[in-house]
XYZ file of C-alpha atoms in Angstrom:
472
model
C 23.824 -4.890 -32.442
C 21.316 -5.070 -29.723
C 19.179 -2.404 -28.007
C 21.572 -1.799 -25.233
C 24.482 -1.435 -27.856
C 22.475 0.978 -29.748
C 21.693 3.046 -26.746
C 25.166 3.055 -25.726
C 26.259 4.496 -29.125
C 23.396 7.362 -28.600
C 24.833 7.799 -25.256
C 23.719 11.384 -24.811
C 19.925 10.390 -24.982
C 17.846 9.336 -21.907
C 15.721 6.694 -23.530
C 12.100 6.759 -21.741
C 10.841 5.048 -24.854
C 11.694 4.587 -28.453
C 10.834 3.452 -31.916
C 13.240 2.877 -34.999
C 12.414 3.397 -38.683
C 14.602 2.964 -41.538
C 13.644 6.132 -43.549
C 16.478 5.612 -46.080
C 15.506 8.500 -48.283
C 12.032 9.936 -47.133
C 9.610 9.903 -43.910
C 8.017 6.590 -43.560
C 4.129 6.844 -43.578
C 3.687 5.078 -40.153
C 5.936 7.651 -38.345
C 2.374 9.609 -37.877
C 1.153 7.073 -35.712
C 4.093 6.961 -33.654
C 3.908 11.044 -33.092
C 0.444 10.431 -32.193
C 1.074 7.542 -29.697
C 4.145 9.427 -28.029
C 2.193 12.674 -27.891
C -0.636 11.010 -26.306
C 1.110 8.681 -23.907
C 4.202 9.313 -21.927
C 6.616 10.727 -24.761
C 9.415 9.149 -26.394
C 12.175 9.107 -29.161
C 11.594 8.497 -32.893
C 14.798 7.318 -34.596
C 15.302 7.571 -38.397
C 18.136 5.399 -39.982
C 17.941 2.351 -38.180
C 16.441 -1.106 -38.781
C 15.026 -3.664 -36.425
C 14.368 -7.242 -36.856
C 13.157 -8.637 -33.659
C 15.625 -7.903 -31.136
C 18.460 -6.805 -33.327
C 19.266 -3.452 -34.567
C 20.955 -2.302 -37.724
C 22.234 1.313 -38.471
C 21.296 1.749 -42.174
C 21.692 5.579 -42.167
C 19.262 8.252 -43.858
C 20.803 8.814 -47.438
C 19.432 12.536 -47.637
C 19.270 14.036 -43.940
C 18.506 17.599 -44.648
C 15.609 16.539 -46.770
C 14.354 14.045 -44.712
C 14.609 16.268 -41.556
C 12.962 19.055 -43.153
C 9.842 17.345 -44.763
C 9.101 15.695 -41.069
C 9.262 18.735 -39.452
C 7.441 20.779 -41.929
C 4.467 18.127 -41.967
C 4.362 18.336 -38.175
C 3.409 22.000 -38.326
C 1.608 22.288 -41.664
C -1.750 21.372 -40.150
C -1.648 17.583 -40.749
C -2.368 17.311 -36.829
C -4.756 18.767 -34.741
C -2.035 20.694 -32.653
C 1.528 22.124 -34.045
C 4.105 19.337 -32.590
C 7.731 20.759 -32.053
C 10.104 17.864 -31.313
C 13.711 18.295 -30.388
C 16.302 16.780 -32.913
C 19.677 15.215 -32.723
C 21.915 14.098 -35.476
C 24.406 11.248 -35.134
C 27.153 9.816 -37.615
C 28.262 6.048 -37.580
C 30.771 5.015 -40.164
C 29.642 7.726 -42.654
C 26.024 6.664 -41.646
C 23.454 9.530 -40.728
C 20.866 8.888 -38.015
C 17.967 11.055 -36.843
C 16.683 10.995 -33.653
C 13.271 13.224 -32.694
C 12.057 13.351 -29.187
C 8.452 14.071 -28.688
C 7.154 14.943 -25.095
C 3.679 14.099 -23.758
C 1.287 16.993 -25.389
C -0.594 19.256 -22.873
C -3.165 19.163 -25.340
C -4.674 15.650 -25.888
C -5.598 13.748 -27.974
C -3.164 14.407 -30.465
C -4.309 12.864 -33.764
C -3.686 13.420 -37.711
C -5.645 13.840 -40.468
C -9.021 12.728 -38.303
C -9.794 12.261 -34.915
C -9.913 8.287 -35.659
C -6.139 8.555 -36.126
C -5.413 8.876 -32.470
C -3.009 6.746 -31.261
C -1.544 5.423 -27.936
C 1.543 3.729 -26.870
C 1.127 0.260 -25.346
C 4.200 -1.886 -24.786
C 6.587 -1.190 -27.332
C 3.777 -0.615 -30.069
C 1.369 1.997 -31.374
C -2.262 0.991 -30.952
C -5.074 3.072 -32.361
C -7.138 4.614 -29.550
C -10.708 3.335 -28.702
C -13.634 5.896 -28.326
C -13.621 5.342 -24.608
C -9.793 6.214 -24.552
C -10.244 9.352 -26.796
C -13.171 10.690 -24.524
C -10.917 10.335 -21.414
C -8.211 12.549 -23.267
C -10.762 15.307 -23.782
C -11.960 15.163 -20.399
C -8.201 15.542 -19.147
C -8.357 18.770 -20.962
C -10.440 20.018 -18.035
C -8.466 18.584 -15.440
C -8.834 20.930 -12.369
C -12.011 22.667 -13.425
C -14.749 19.795 -14.057
C -15.933 19.387 -10.655
C -16.155 23.752 -10.467
C -19.191 23.456 -13.067
C -22.784 24.263 -11.977
C -25.456 21.639 -12.312
C -29.131 22.281 -12.484
C -29.417 21.095 -9.045
C -30.326 23.378 -5.951
C -29.819 22.904 -2.035
C -32.811 20.909 -1.834
C -30.847 18.306 -3.765
C -28.239 17.678 -1.144
C -28.380 14.829 1.518
C -29.514 16.800 4.493
C -27.980 14.195 6.969
C -24.656 13.973 5.328
C -24.528 17.681 5.451
C -25.223 17.866 9.188
C -22.731 14.813 9.733
C -20.292 17.076 8.129
C -20.823 20.088 10.252
C -20.789 18.262 13.531
C -17.508 16.576 12.398
C -15.949 20.051 11.552
C -17.224 21.221 15.144
C -15.767 18.450 16.761
C -12.305 18.540 15.420
C -12.091 22.413 15.316
C -14.939 24.146 17.463
C -13.325 27.796 17.105
C -13.539 27.467 13.066
C -15.403 30.531 11.774
C -17.466 28.417 9.271
C -19.252 26.830 12.244
C -21.174 30.111 12.826
C -22.295 30.537 9.171
C -25.825 29.810 8.004
C -26.110 26.629 5.867
C -26.142 28.098 2.484
C -23.473 30.772 3.407
C -21.457 27.193 4.660
C -21.982 25.856 1.293
C -20.971 28.975 -0.782
C -17.597 29.016 1.432
C -17.101 25.335 0.554
C -17.799 26.175 -3.181
C -20.622 23.528 -3.329
C -23.257 26.227 -4.182
C -22.664 29.015 -6.390
C -25.359 31.444 -7.552
C -27.927 28.689 -6.049
C -26.649 26.021 -7.912
C -24.647 23.146 -6.773
C -21.564 22.569 -8.498
C -20.431 18.938 -9.707
C -17.902 18.792 -6.841
C -20.303 19.571 -4.181
C -23.049 17.108 -5.706
C -20.700 14.522 -5.548
C -19.751 15.059 -1.989
C -23.200 15.721 -0.573
C -25.660 15.019 -2.945
C -28.569 12.533 -3.042
C -27.722 9.392 -4.601
C -30.893 9.550 -7.027
C -29.820 12.982 -8.112
C -26.015 12.170 -8.806
C -27.365 9.068 -10.829
C -29.123 11.467 -12.907
C -25.854 13.443 -13.745
C -23.564 10.185 -13.499
C -24.822 6.929 -14.421
C -23.817 4.165 -12.396
C -22.162 6.477 -9.850
C -20.309 4.408 -7.182
C -17.190 3.865 -5.377
C -16.304 -0.092 -5.755
C -15.198 -1.542 -2.618
C -14.400 -5.430 -2.328
C -12.773 -7.709 0.149
C -11.206 -10.728 -1.387
C -10.277 -13.672 0.754
C -6.769 -14.689 -1.184
C -3.902 -13.327 -3.250
C -6.025 -13.095 -6.208
C -9.557 -14.056 -7.523
C -8.249 -17.633 -8.532
C -7.013 -18.630 -5.319
C -9.758 -17.797 -3.305
C -12.780 -20.150 -2.528
C -15.285 -17.310 -3.358
C -14.894 -14.165 -5.239
C -15.221 -11.718 -2.380
C -16.554 -11.885 1.195
C -17.862 -8.472 1.590
C -18.736 -5.720 -1.464
C -19.828 -2.427 -0.171
C -23.624 -1.316 -0.387
C -24.457 1.621 -2.525
C -24.138 5.067 -0.489
C -25.688 8.302 -1.007
C -22.411 10.140 -1.632
C -18.613 10.339 -1.526
C -18.900 11.584 1.934
C -20.803 8.539 2.789
C -18.584 6.409 0.798
C -15.469 7.940 2.941
C -16.397 6.691 6.435
C -17.958 3.221 5.329
C -14.745 2.379 3.221
C -12.430 3.897 6.169
C -13.939 1.693 8.603
C -13.229 -1.554 6.661
C -9.856 -0.536 5.952
C -8.749 -0.029 9.393
C -9.310 -3.697 9.968
C -7.060 -4.679 7.061
C -3.976 -3.014 8.064
C -1.719 -3.706 11.305
C -2.664 -1.223 14.207
C -0.858 -2.323 17.114
C -2.200 -0.670 20.500
C 0.213 2.446 21.282
C 0.010 2.896 25.114
C 0.178 6.380 26.432
C -0.468 8.162 29.524
C -4.215 8.840 28.623
C -5.058 5.337 27.022
C -4.473 3.811 23.313
C -4.321 5.883 20.484
C -3.962 4.120 16.989
C -5.625 6.805 14.740
C -2.524 8.732 13.747
C -0.059 5.959 13.404
C 1.657 6.358 9.933
C 0.339 3.208 8.257
C -3.016 4.497 9.056
C -2.350 7.799 8.142
C -1.107 6.564 4.666
C -4.232 4.445 3.933
C -6.399 7.550 4.853
C -4.459 9.296 2.219
C -4.737 6.958 -0.667
C -8.486 6.701 -0.002
C -8.819 10.483 0.026
C -6.610 10.879 -2.972
C -8.646 8.328 -5.183
C -11.736 10.523 -4.136
C -10.210 13.921 -5.163
C -8.548 12.395 -8.323
C -10.838 10.113 -9.800
C -12.525 11.051 -13.111
C -16.149 10.151 -12.202
C -17.299 10.542 -15.814
C -15.355 7.618 -17.065
C -16.782 4.435 -17.830
C -14.449 3.055 -15.042
C -15.355 3.536 -11.487
C -13.098 4.277 -8.468
C -12.157 0.926 -7.008
C -10.464 -0.444 -4.010
C -9.675 -4.244 -3.691
C -8.088 -5.642 -0.723
C -6.046 -9.142 -0.823
C -4.614 -11.317 1.771
C -1.351 -9.452 1.047
C -2.153 -5.997 -0.465
C -4.631 -3.373 -0.929
C -5.077 -1.813 -4.279
C -6.461 1.622 -5.250
C -7.579 2.022 -8.795
C -8.186 5.735 -9.877
C -9.961 6.228 -13.283
C -8.254 9.103 -14.632
C -4.541 9.302 -15.147
C -2.026 11.806 -13.124
C -1.227 15.089 -14.882
C 2.420 14.606 -14.590
C 4.647 11.317 -13.473
C 4.744 10.374 -10.049
C 8.460 11.490 -9.474
C 7.714 14.896 -10.651
C 4.503 15.424 -8.118
C 6.943 14.545 -5.238
C 9.547 16.351 -6.171
C 7.650 19.496 -7.101
C 5.226 18.870 -4.267
C 2.388 19.407 -6.886
C -0.997 20.448 -5.522
C -3.295 20.651 -8.482
C -6.072 17.650 -7.620
C -8.539 16.718 -10.514
C -11.231 17.894 -8.146
C -10.447 20.756 -6.330
C -13.806 21.556 -4.844
C -13.620 17.921 -3.475
C -10.348 18.474 -2.172
C -11.240 21.579 -0.377
C -14.424 19.916 1.399
C -12.312 17.155 2.751
C -9.293 19.610 3.821
C -11.668 21.928 5.751
C -12.032 18.586 7.919
C -8.421 17.890 7.928
C -8.698 14.627 6.141
C -6.519 15.789 3.016
C -3.378 17.487 2.664
C -3.835 21.314 2.812
C -0.251 21.602 1.160
C 1.146 19.054 -1.706
C -0.606 15.972 -2.896
C -0.323 13.506 0.085
C 1.743 11.199 -2.163
C 4.711 11.856 -0.052
C 2.848 10.855 3.191
C 1.581 7.895 1.760
C 5.240 6.618 0.594
C 6.912 7.475 4.081
C 3.804 6.519 6.412
C 3.514 2.967 4.685
C 7.425 2.398 4.385
C 7.775 3.630 8.385
C 5.739 0.509 9.640
C 5.589 -1.918 6.417
C 9.407 -1.185 5.231
C 7.993 -0.933 1.699
C 6.868 1.539 -0.554
C 3.506 1.457 -2.131
C 3.876 0.906 -6.017
C 2.217 3.210 -8.535
C 1.579 2.443 -11.930
C -1.201 3.222 -14.762
C -1.480 5.235 -18.128
C -3.343 8.205 -19.262
C -6.718 7.099 -18.425
C -5.766 5.625 -14.957
C -3.473 4.892 -11.983
C -3.079 2.280 -9.387
C -1.579 2.377 -6.100
C -0.736 -0.921 -4.501
C -0.144 -1.162 -0.570
C 1.632 -4.766 0.454
C 0.309 -5.828 3.830
C 2.701 -8.489 4.522
C 6.127 -8.135 5.962
C 9.220 -10.203 5.342
C 9.765 -13.031 7.958
C 12.572 -11.767 9.445
C 10.851 -8.320 10.079
C 7.983 -10.310 11.887
C 10.584 -12.198 14.299
C 12.344 -8.744 15.136
C 8.838 -7.313 15.518
C 8.004 -10.007 18.026
C 11.115 -10.267 19.787
C 10.785 -6.507 20.501
C 7.295 -6.898 21.749
C 8.599 -9.509 23.976
C 11.305 -7.384 25.370
C 8.859 -4.406 26.029
C 6.585 -6.537 27.836
C 9.255 -8.120 29.989
C 10.498 -4.613 30.752
C 7.454 -3.330 31.947
C 6.747 -6.540 34.273
C 10.373 -5.754 35.730
C 9.274 -2.236 36.003
C 6.112 -2.948 38.073
C 7.966 -5.331 40.384
C 10.384 -2.692 41.181
C 7.854 -0.344 41.918
C 5.951 -2.585 43.936
C 9.135 -3.942 46.001
C 9.767 0.000 47.071
C 6.140 0.357 47.948
C 3.900 -2.695 48.478
C 0.827 -0.215 48.864
C 1.030 1.284 45.742
C -1.934 1.429 43.631
C -2.609 0.608 39.729
C -3.198 4.260 39.047
C 0.156 5.503 40.681
C 1.969 2.520 38.733
C 0.355 3.643 35.625
C 1.396 7.578 36.266
C 5.055 6.697 37.292
C 5.460 4.394 34.111
C 3.541 6.849 31.812
C 1.295 4.059 30.718
C -2.558 3.631 30.725
C -3.968 2.089 33.670
C -5.633 -0.434 31.507
C -2.499 -1.438 30.590
C -0.892 -1.773 33.742
C -3.979 -3.698 34.728
C -3.260 -6.380 32.050
C 0.451 -6.523 33.130
C -0.537 -7.279 36.807
C -3.056 -10.045 35.679
C -0.321 -11.726 33.771
C 1.971 -11.555 37.009
C -0.815 -12.872 38.965
C -1.496 -15.972 36.531
C 2.432 -16.630 36.570
C 2.395 -16.945 40.387
C 4.903 -13.805 40.593
C 2.411 -11.405 41.964
C -0.416 -11.506 44.816
C -2.705 -9.016 46.486
C -3.067 -9.438 50.088
C -6.078 -7.824 51.906
C -8.789 -5.893 49.728
C -8.209 -3.216 47.006
C -8.043 -0.454 49.693
C -6.130 -1.153 52.464
C -4.457 -4.139 51.237
C -0.947 -4.507 49.708
C 0.939 -6.473 47.215
C 3.031 -9.306 47.581
C 5.627 -10.820 45.453
C 6.064 -14.745 45.370
C 9.793 -15.452 45.252
C 10.489 -18.691 43.426
C 13.548 -20.897 44.103
């Protein structure tokens, strides 16, 4: 039988990942590698009594099912592993042949290994691979998820970048003049943000507001890597990149430098309102802003991998060192709110650049789909995840958008002409108010009407009047 036929036979199992072992009369020795791999990566089913040859599966059965099951469960709880493992177990019978299936969820305490730390395995594709030292270190760091950036450093307030802190306070005053933090002294202000505690700077506070040299003393090669590639890949671009961001002092400086570049990489059509053009809160801009903040508050800054953003001609990629605490479906469904770096999250939330509730993923998905009609794609493993935003629309969507814009412009021209027919002395400001557009928007439309020979101004701006040229 093939894989799908085997799955159909074991129909009550929701297959995420699985490995089969023959296990005729005893527990196979390489089962422990699979137990470690499933526990460390994304969970999965280990099935005894099935033989695999390439893509072909044969049910061979377990001869002494009671003994094999007891031996396996006893070993998992005997101290062979560094943590006690309790899988769920199911039994099946096909033509008098017994099959055992054990499910191992991803462990909350990783790495999971047997005998020694060198026997730590991860799941890659459909196989078990021995984890590298860097991967094991990442698992240990994940144990401190949500607590690492709260740790105190040896640094004090004098090690913070003064202009970054001043800029932050000015930003807060501009968006929320009545916020009670605005009246606090600097040290009190920093304590409220959890940047400072007992006279020492927290790791999160240092990352956001610290001086570059001081951060480098704590984290070697500190940076957020931003590169613009003039193609759909490195191979199809004439040069490797056209822009790479310079080193910034801290995360606060990185945020604004990167955001100013990202705003040029997405479509931001003018939105005419009665007070002018507004683009900052368009859904696609909000989605990208959330993605950047998400990267900053969820990155593992002690990883050898660095936070990375790549813009291509057809997409934008955000690469986070450090995996997610749960699968993305659970995070969105449960409105999961625990960031890897809660102090960094708090600092950005106070100035309304991050979600005050939830993870921000939902806003990213909905915002991007609203304009580009595609959802961001999230992929990764226990030590990283990547979010990709497609920046190209389908040709049919582009045509539809162009037609819509043409219709909108034509409609506004006709409305302007109707108002002028009713009152030849009407001013541009009065037209703008009546139609609910900005004055500059009306001026552009009137200029086009003049260029097309449809409209003419008779006399001066003050005291003159409009004349519509009737064409045969």
